PDB file of C-alpha atoms in Angstrom:
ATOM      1  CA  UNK A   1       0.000   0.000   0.000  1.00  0.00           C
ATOM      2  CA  UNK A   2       1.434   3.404  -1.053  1.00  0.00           C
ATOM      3  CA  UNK A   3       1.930   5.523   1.779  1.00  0.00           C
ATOM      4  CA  UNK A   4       1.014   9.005   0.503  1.00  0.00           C
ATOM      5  CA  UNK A   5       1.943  12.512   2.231  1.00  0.00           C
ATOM      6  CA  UNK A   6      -1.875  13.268   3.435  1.00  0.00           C
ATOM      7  CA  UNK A   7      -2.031  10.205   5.050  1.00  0.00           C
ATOM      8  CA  UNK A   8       0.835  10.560   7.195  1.00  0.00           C
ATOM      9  CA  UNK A   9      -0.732  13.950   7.842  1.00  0.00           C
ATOM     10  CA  UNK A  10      -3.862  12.886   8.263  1.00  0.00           C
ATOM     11  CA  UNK A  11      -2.503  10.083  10.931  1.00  0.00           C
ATOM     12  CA  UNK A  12      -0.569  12.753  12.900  1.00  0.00           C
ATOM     13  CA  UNK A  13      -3.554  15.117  13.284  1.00  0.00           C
ATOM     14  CA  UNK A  14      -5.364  12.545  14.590  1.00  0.00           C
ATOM     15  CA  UNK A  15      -2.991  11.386  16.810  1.00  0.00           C
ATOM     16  CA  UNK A  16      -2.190  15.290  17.977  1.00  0.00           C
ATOM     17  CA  UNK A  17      -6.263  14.717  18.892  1.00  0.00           C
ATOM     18  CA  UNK A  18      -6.496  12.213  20.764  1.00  0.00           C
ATOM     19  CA  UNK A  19      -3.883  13.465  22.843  1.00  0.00           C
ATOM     20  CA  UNK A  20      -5.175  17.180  23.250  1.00  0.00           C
ATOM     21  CA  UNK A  21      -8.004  15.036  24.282  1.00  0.00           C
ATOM     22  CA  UNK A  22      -6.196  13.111  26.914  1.00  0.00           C
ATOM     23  CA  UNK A  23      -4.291  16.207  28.592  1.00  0.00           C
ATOM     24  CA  UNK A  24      -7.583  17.358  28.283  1.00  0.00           C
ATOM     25  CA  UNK A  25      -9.373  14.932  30.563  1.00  0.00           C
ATOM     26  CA  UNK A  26      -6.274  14.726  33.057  1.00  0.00           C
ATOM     27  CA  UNK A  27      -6.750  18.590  33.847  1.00  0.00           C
ATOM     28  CA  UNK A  28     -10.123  18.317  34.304  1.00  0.00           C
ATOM     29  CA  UNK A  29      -9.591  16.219  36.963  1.00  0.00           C
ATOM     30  CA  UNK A  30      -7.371  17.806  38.284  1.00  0.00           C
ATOM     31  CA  UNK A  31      -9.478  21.228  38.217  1.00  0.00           C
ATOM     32  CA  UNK A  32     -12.325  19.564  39.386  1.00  0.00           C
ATOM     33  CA  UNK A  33     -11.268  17.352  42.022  1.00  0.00           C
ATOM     34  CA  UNK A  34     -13.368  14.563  40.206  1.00  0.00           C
ATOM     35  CA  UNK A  35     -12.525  11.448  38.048  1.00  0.00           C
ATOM     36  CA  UNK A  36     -15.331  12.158  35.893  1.00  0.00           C
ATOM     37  CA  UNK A  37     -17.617  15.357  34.773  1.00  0.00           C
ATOM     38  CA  UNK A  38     -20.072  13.680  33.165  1.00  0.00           C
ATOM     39  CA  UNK A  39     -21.455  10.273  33.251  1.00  0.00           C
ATOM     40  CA  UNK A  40     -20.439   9.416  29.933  1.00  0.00           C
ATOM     41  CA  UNK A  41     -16.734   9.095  31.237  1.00  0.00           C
ATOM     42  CA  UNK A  42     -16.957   6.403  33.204  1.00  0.00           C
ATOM     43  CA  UNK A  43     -20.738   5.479  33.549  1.00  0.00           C
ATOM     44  CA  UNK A  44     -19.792   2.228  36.003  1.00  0.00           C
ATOM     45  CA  UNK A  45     -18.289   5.373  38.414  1.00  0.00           C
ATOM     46  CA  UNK A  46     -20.804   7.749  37.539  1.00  0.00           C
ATOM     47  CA  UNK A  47     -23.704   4.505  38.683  1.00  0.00           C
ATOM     48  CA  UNK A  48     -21.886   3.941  42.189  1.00  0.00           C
ATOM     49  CA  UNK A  49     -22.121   7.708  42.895  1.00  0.00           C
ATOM     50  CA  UNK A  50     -25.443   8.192  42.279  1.00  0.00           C
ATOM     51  CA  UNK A  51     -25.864   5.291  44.872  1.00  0.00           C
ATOM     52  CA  UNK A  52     -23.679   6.450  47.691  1.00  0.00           C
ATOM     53  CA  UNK A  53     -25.680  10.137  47.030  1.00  0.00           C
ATOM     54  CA  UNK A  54     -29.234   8.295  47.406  1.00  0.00           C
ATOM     55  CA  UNK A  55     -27.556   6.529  50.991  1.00  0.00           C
ATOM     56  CA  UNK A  56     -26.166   9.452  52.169  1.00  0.00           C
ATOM     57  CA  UNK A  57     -29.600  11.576  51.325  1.00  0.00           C
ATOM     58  CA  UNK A  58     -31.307   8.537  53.201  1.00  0.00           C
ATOM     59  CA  UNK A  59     -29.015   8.974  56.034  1.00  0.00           C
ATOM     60  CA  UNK A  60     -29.460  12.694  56.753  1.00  0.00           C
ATOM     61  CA  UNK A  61     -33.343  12.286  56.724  1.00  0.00           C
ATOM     62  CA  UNK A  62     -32.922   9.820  59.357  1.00  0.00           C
ATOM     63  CA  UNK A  63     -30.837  12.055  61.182  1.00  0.00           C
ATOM     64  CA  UNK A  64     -33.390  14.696  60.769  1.00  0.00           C
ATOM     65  CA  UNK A  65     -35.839  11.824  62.170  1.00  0.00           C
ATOM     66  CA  UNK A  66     -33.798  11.051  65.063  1.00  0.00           C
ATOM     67  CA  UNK A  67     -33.820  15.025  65.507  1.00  0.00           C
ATOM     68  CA  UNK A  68     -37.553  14.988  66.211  1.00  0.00           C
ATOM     69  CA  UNK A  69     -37.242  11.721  67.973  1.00  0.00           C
ATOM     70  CA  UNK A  70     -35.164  13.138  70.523  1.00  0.00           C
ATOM     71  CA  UNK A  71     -37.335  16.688  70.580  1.00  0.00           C
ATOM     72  CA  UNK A  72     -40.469  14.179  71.678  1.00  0.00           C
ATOM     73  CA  UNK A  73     -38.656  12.278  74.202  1.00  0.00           C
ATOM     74  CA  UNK A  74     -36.647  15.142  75.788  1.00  0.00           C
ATOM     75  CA  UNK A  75     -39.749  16.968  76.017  1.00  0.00           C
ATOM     76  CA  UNK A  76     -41.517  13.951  77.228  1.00  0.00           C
ATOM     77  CA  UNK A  77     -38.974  13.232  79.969  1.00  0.00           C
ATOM     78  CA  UNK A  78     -39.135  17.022  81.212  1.00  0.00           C
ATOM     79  CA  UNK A  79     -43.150  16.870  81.778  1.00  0.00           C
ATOM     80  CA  UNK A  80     -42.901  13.863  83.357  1.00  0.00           C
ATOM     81  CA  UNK A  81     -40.161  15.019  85.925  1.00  0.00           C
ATOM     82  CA  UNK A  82     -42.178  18.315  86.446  1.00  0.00           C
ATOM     83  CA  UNK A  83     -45.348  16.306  87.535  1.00  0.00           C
ATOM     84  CA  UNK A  84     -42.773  14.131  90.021  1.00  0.00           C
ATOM     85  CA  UNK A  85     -41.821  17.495  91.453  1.00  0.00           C
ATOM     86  CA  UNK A  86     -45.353  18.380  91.985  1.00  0.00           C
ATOM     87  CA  UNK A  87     -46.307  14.999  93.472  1.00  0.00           C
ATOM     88  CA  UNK A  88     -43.204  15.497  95.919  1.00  0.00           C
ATOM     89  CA  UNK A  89     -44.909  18.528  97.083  1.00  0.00           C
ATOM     90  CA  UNK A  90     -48.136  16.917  97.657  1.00  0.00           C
ATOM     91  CA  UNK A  91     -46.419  14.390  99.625  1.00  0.00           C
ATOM     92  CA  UNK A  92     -45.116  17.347 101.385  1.00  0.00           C
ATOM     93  CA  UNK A  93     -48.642  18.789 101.887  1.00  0.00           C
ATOM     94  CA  UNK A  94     -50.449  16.170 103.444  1.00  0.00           C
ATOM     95  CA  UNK A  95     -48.020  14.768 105.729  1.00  0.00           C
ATOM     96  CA  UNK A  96     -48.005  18.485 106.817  1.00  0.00           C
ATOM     97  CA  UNK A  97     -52.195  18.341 106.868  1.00  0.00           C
ATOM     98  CA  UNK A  98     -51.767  15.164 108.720  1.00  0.00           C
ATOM     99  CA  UNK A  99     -50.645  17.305 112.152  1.00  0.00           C
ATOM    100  CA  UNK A 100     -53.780  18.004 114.130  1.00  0.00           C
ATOM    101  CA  UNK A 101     -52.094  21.142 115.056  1.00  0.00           C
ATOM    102  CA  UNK A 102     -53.419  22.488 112.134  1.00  0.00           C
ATOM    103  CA  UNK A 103     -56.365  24.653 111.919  1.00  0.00           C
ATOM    104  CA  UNK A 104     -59.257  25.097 109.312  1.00  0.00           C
ATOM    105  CA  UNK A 105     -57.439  28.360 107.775  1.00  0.00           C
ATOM    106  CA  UNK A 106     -54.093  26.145 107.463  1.00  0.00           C
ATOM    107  CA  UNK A 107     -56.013  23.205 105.849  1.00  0.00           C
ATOM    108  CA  UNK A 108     -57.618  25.772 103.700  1.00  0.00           C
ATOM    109  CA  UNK A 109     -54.645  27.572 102.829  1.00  0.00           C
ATOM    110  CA  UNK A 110     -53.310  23.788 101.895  1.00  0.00           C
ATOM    111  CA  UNK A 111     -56.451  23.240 100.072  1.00  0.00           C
ATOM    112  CA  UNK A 112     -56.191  26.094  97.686  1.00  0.00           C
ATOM    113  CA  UNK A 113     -52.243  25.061  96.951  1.00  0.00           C
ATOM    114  CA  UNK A 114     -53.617  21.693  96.131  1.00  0.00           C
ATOM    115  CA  UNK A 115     -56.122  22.858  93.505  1.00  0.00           C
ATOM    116  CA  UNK A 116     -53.469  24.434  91.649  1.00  0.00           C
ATOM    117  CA  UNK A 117     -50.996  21.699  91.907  1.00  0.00           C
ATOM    118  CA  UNK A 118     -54.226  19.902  90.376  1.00  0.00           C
ATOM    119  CA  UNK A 119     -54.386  22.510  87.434  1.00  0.00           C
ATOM    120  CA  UNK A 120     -50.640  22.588  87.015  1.00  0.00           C
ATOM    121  CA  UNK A 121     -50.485  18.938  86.586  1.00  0.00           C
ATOM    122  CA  UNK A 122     -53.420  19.068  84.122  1.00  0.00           C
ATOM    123  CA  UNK A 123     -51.533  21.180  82.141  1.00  0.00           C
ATOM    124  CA  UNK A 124     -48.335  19.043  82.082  1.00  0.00           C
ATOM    125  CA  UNK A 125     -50.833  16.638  80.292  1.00  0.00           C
ATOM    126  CA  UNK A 126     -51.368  18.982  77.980  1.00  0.00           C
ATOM    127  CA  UNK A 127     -48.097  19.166  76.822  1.00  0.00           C
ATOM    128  CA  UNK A 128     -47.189  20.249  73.281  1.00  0.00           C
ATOM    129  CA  UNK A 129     -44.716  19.892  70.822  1.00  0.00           C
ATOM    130  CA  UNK A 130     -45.656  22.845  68.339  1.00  0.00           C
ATOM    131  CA  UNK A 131     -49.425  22.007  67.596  1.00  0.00           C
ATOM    132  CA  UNK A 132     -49.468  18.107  68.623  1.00  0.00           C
ATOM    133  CA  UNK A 133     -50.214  17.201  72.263  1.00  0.00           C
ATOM    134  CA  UNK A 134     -47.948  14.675  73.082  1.00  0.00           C
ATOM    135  CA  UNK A 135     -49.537  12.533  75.698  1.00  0.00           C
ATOM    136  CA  UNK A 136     -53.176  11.855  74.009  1.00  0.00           C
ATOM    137  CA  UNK A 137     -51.990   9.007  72.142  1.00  0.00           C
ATOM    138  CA  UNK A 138     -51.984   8.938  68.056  1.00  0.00           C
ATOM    139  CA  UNK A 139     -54.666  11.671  68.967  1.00  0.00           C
ATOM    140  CA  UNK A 140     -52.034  14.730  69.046  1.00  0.00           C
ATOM    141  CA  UNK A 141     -54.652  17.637  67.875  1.00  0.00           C
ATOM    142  CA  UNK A 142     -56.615  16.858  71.178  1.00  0.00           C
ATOM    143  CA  UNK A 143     -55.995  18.037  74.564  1.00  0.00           C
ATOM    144  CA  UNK A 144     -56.528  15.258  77.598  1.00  0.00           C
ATOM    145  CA  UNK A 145     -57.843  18.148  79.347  1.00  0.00           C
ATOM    146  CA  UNK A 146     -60.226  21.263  78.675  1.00  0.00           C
ATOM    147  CA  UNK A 147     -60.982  24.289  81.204  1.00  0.00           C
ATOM    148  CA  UNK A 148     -59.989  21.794  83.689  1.00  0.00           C
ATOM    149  CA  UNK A 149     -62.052  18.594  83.059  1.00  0.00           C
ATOM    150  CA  UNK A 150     -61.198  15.974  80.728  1.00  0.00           C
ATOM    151  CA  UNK A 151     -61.968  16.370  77.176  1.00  0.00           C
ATOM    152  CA  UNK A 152     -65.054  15.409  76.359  1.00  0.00           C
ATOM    153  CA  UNK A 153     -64.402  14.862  72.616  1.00  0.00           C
ATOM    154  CA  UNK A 154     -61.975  12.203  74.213  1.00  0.00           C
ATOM    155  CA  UNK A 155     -63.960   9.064  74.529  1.00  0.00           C
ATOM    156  CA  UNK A 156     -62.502   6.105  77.160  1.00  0.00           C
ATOM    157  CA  UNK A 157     -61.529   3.401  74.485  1.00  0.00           C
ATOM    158  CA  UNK A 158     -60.897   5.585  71.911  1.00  0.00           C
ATOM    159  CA  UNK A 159     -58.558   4.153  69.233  1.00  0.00           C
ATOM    160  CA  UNK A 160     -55.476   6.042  68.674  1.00  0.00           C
ATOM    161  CA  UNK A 161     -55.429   6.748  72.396  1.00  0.00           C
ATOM    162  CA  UNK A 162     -52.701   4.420  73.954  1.00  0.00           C
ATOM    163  CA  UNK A 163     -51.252   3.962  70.284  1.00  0.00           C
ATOM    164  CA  UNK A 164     -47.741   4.329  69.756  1.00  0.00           C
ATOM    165  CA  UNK A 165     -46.041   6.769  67.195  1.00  0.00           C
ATOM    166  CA  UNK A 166     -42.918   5.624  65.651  1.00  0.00           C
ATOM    167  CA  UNK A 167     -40.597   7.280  63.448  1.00  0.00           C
ATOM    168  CA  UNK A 168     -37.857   5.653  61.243  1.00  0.00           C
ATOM    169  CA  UNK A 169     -34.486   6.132  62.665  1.00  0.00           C
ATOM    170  CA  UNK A 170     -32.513   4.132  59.877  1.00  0.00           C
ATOM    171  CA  UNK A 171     -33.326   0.882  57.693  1.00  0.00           C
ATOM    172  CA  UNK A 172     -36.179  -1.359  58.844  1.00  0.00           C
ATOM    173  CA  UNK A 173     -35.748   0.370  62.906  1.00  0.00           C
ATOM    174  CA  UNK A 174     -38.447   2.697  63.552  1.00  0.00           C
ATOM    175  CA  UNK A 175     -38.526   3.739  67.397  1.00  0.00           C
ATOM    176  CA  UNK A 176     -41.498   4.337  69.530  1.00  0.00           C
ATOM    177  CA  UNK A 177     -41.339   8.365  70.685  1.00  0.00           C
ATOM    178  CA  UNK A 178     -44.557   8.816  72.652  1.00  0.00           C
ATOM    179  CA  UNK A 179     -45.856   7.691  75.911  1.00  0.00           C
ATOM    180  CA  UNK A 180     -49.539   8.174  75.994  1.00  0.00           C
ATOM    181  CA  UNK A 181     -51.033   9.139  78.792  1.00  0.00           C
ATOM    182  CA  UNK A 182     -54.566   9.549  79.540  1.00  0.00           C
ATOM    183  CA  UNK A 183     -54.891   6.461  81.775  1.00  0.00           C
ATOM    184  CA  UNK A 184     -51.884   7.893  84.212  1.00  0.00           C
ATOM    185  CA  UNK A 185     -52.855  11.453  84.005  1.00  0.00           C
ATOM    186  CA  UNK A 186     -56.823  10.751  84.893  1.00  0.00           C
ATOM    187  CA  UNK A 187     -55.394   8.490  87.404  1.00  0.00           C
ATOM    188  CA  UNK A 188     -53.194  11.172  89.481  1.00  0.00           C
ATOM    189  CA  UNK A 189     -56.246  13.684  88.268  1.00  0.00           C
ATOM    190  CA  UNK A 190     -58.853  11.021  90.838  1.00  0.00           C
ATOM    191  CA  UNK A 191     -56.139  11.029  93.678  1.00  0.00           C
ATOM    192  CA  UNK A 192     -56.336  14.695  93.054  1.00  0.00           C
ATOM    193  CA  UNK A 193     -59.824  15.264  93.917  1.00  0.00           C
ATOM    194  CA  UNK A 194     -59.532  12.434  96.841  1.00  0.00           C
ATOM    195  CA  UNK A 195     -57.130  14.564  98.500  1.00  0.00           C
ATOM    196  CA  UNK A 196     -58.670  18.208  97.755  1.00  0.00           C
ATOM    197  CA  UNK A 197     -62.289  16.533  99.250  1.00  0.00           C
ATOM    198  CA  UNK A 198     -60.315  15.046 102.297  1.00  0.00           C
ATOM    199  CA  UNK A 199     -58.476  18.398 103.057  1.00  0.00           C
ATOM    200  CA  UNK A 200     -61.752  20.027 102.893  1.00  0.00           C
ATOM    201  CA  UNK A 201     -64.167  17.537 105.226  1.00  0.00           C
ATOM    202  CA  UNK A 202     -61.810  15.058 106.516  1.00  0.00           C
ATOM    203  CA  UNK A 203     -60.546  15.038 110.402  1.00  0.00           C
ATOM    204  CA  UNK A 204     -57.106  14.484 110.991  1.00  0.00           C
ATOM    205  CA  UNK A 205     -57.287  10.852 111.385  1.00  0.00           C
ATOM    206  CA  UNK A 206     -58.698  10.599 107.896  1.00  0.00           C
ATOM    207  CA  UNK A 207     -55.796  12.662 106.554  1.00  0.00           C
ATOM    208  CA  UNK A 208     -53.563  10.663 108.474  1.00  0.00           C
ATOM    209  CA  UNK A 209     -55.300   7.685 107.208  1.00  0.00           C
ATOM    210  CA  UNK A 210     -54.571   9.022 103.776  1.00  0.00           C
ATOM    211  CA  UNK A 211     -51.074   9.499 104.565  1.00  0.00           C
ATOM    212  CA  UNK A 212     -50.562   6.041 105.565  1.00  0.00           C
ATOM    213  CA  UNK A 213     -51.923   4.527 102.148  1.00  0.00           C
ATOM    214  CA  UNK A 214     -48.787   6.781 100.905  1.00  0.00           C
ATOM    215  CA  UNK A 215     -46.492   5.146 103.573  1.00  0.00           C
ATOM    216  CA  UNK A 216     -47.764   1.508 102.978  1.00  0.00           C
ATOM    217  CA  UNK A 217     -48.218   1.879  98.882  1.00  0.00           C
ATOM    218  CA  UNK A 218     -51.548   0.360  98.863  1.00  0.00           C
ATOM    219  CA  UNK A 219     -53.760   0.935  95.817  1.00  0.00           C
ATOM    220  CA  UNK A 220     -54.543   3.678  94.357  1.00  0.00           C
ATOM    221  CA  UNK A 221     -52.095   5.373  96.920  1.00  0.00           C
ATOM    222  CA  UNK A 222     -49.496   8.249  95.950  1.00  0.00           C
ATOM    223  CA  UNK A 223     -46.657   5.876  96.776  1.00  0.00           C
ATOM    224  CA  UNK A 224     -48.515   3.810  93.206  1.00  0.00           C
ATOM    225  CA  UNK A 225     -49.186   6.712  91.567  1.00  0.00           C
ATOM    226  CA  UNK A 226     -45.716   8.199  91.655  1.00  0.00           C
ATOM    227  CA  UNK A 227     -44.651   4.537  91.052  1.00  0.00           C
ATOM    228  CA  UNK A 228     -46.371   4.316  88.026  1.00  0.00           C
ATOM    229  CA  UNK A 229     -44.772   7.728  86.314  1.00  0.00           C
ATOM    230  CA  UNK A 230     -41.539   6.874  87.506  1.00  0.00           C
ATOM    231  CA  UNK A 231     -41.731   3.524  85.093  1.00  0.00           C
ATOM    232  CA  UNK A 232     -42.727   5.787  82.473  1.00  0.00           C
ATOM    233  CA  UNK A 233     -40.006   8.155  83.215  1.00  0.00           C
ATOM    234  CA  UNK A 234     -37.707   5.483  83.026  1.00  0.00           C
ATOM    235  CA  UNK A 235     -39.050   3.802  79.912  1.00  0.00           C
ATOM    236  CA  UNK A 236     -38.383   6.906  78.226  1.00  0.00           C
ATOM    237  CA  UNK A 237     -34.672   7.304  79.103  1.00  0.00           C
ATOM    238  CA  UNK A 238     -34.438   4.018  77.866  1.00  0.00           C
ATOM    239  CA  UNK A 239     -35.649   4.995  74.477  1.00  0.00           C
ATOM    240  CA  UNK A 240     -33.235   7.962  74.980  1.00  0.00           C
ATOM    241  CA  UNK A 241     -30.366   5.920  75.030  1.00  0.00           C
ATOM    242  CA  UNK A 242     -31.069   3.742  72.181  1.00  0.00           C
ATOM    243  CA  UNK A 243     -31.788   6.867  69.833  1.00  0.00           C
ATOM    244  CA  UNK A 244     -28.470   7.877  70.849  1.00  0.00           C
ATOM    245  CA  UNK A 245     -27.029   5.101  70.072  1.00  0.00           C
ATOM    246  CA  UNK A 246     -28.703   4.850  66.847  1.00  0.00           C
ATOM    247  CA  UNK A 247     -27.324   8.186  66.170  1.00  0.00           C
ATOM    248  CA  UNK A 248     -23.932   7.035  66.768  1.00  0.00           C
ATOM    249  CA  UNK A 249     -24.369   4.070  64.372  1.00  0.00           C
ATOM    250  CA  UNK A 250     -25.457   6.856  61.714  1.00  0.00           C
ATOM    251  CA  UNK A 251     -22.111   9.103  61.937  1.00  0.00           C
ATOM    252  CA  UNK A 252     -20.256   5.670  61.532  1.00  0.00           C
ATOM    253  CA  UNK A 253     -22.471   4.828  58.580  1.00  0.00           C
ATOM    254  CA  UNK A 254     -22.380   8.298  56.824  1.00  0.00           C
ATOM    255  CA  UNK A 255     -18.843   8.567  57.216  1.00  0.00           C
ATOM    256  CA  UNK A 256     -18.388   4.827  55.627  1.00  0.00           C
ATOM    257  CA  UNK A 257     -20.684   5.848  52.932  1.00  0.00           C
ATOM    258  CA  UNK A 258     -18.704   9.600  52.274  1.00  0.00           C
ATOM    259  CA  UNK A 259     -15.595   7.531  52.410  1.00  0.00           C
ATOM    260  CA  UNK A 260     -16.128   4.963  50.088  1.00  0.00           C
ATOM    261  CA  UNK A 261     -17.634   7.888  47.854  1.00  0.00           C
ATOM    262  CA  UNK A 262     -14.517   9.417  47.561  1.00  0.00           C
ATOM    263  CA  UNK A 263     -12.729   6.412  46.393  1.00  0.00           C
ATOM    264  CA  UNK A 264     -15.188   5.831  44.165  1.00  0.00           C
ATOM    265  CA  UNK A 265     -15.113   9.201  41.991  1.00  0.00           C
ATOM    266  CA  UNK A 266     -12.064  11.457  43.788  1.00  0.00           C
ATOM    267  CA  UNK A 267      -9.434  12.068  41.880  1.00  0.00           C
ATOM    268  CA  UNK A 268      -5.750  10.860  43.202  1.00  0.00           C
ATOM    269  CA  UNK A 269      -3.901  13.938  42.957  1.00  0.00           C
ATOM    270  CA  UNK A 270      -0.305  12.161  42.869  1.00  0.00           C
ATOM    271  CA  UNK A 271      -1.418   9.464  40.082  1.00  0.00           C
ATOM    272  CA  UNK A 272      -3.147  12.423  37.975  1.00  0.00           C
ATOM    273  CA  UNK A 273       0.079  14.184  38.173  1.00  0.00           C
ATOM    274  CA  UNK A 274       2.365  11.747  37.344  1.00  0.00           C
ATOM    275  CA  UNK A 275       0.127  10.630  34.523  1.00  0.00           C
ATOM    276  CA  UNK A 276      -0.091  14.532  33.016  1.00  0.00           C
ATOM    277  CA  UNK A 277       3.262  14.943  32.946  1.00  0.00           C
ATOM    278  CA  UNK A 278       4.051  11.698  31.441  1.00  0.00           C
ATOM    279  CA  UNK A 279       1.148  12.833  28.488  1.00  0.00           C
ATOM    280  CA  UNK A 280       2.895  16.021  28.152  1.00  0.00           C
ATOM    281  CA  UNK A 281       6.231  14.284  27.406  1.00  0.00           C
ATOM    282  CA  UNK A 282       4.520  12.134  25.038  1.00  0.00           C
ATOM    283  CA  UNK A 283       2.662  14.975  23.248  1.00  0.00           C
ATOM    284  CA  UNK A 284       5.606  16.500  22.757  1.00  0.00           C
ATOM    285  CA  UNK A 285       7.356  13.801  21.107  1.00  0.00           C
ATOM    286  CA  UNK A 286       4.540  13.559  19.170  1.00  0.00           C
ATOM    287  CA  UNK A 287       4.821  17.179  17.574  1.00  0.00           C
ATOM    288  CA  UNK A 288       8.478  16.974  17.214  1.00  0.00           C
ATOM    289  CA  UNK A 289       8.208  13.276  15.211  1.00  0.00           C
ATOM    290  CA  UNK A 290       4.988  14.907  13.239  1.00  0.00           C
ATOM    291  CA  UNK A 291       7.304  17.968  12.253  1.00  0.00           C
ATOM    292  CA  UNK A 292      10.167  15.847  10.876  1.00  0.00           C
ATOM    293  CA  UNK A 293       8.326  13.032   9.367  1.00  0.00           C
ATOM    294  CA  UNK A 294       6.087  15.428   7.235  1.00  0.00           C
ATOM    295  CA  UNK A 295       7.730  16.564   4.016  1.00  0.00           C
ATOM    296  CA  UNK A 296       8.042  20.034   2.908  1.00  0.00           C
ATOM    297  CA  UNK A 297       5.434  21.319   0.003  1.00  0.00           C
ATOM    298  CA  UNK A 298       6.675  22.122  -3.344  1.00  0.00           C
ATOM    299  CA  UNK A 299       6.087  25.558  -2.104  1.00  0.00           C
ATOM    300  CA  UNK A 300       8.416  25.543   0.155  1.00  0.00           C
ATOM    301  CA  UNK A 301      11.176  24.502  -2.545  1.00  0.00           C
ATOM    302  CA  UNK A 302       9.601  27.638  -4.537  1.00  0.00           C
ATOM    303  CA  UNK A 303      10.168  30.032  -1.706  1.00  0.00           C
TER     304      UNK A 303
END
């Protein structure tokens, strides 16, 4: 086959091409920080980063889940250790009202505290996290109580009531964040009234009969009652501690992911480098073997 001039200058533009168009690529890497631009450079790369991107946009809206998570039981755990407070200080109060030194003005005076106690605690039921009251169950646009009686568009057996909210906190593990609480609230709401009614017509025996159903933890006693939200209390740190430790698990796993990310599609600054200048070098023996091999134009013999 006759080799003719245009073909060996055809071949060396073409060459010259493809590696503009290498030294090309390497500096855009280099610029960029990336081992591709666009998927059509390496579409197997350009398929695992799109993956890690979906896991790591999966992990952030779990941490934004485990964000409210913690907002429900922090706020959870804070009502429930106000109404303990309060409960301390009825303690307080009727072991006080128990003395038959007291008069009728003193046993009013106690009477009146323990109305509001009633009303503050009633309130702690009532507690919100921005428009959802989180103690009525799956029921969080309702109040458990209303100008100081239950809510009566709350009806005993209502479903939704003791029904748990859960919110996903990574793959397949959703946790439980409320603790519903009509049953305990109405039931320290009773014991309320019991001791308001005894402060008001009971004799000091009574009282003191009152006082020793708190000593003994019978039924229905204080001693139950405070019992009963200090099990809640406590099943709510627990849940505390295992959202924190879920967080934990998702820095590990978003780190993992952002890692393995980088390998993926980061470009290795030392290997780039070394490979640029090595395409340099060979770009430039390219143009010097294009500018002897090609033969001068009868023009040139003219000039």
């Amino acid at each position: 086959m006759r080799v003719t001039q245009s073909m060996l200058s055809n071949n060396m533009l073409r060459n010259l091409n493809t590696s503009y168009g290498k030294l090309g690529k390497l500096q855009e890497q280099l610029y960029s920080g990336k081992k591709i631009t666009r998927p059509s450079d390496d579409p197997v790369i350009a398929i695992k980063g799109m993956s890690y991107r979906t896991e790591l946009d999966r992990t952030s809206q779990y941490k934004r889940n485990i964000g409210e998570a913690n907002t429900w039981l922090d706020t959870t755990d804070d009502a429930l250790g106000q109404a303990g407070e309060i409960l301390n200080r009825v303690k307080e109060l009727v072991v006080q009202a128990a003395n038959d030194t007291n008069v009728v003005e003193d046993r009013e005076k106690m009477q009146k505290e323990m109305e509001q106690l009633k009303r503050q605690l009633q309130d702690i039921a009532n507690t919100q996290i921005g428009d959802k009251y989180i103690f009525s169950g799956t029921q969080t646009d309702k109040p458990l109580y209303v100008d100081g009686v239950p809510n009566p568009n709350i009806v005993p057996g209502t479903t939704g009531l003791d029904a748990d909210i859960e919110i996903d906190v990574f793959e397949a593990v959703r946790i439980n964040v409320n603790t519903p609480g009509k049953d305990m609230f109405e039931e320290i709401d009773n014991f309320m009234d019991t001791i308001i009614t005894t402060l008001q017509t009971g004799t000091g025996e009574e009282i003191g009969e009152l006082l020793g159903d708190i000593a003994a933890g019978t039924n229905d006693s204080l001693a139950d009652i405070h019992g009963t939200l200090l099990k809640s209390r406590a099943d709510v740190g627990a849940r505390q501690n295992r959202v924190e430790l879920m967080e934990q698990r998702l820095d590990l796993h978003e780190i993992n992911v952002t890692k393995q990310m980088s390998m993926n599609e980061d470009t290795e600054y030392a290997a780039t480098i070394t490979e640029l200048v090595t395409q340099e070098s060979i770009h430039q023996a390219g143009l010097s073997v294009g500018a002897k091999i090609i033969q001068q134009t009868l023009v040139d013999f003219i000039r």
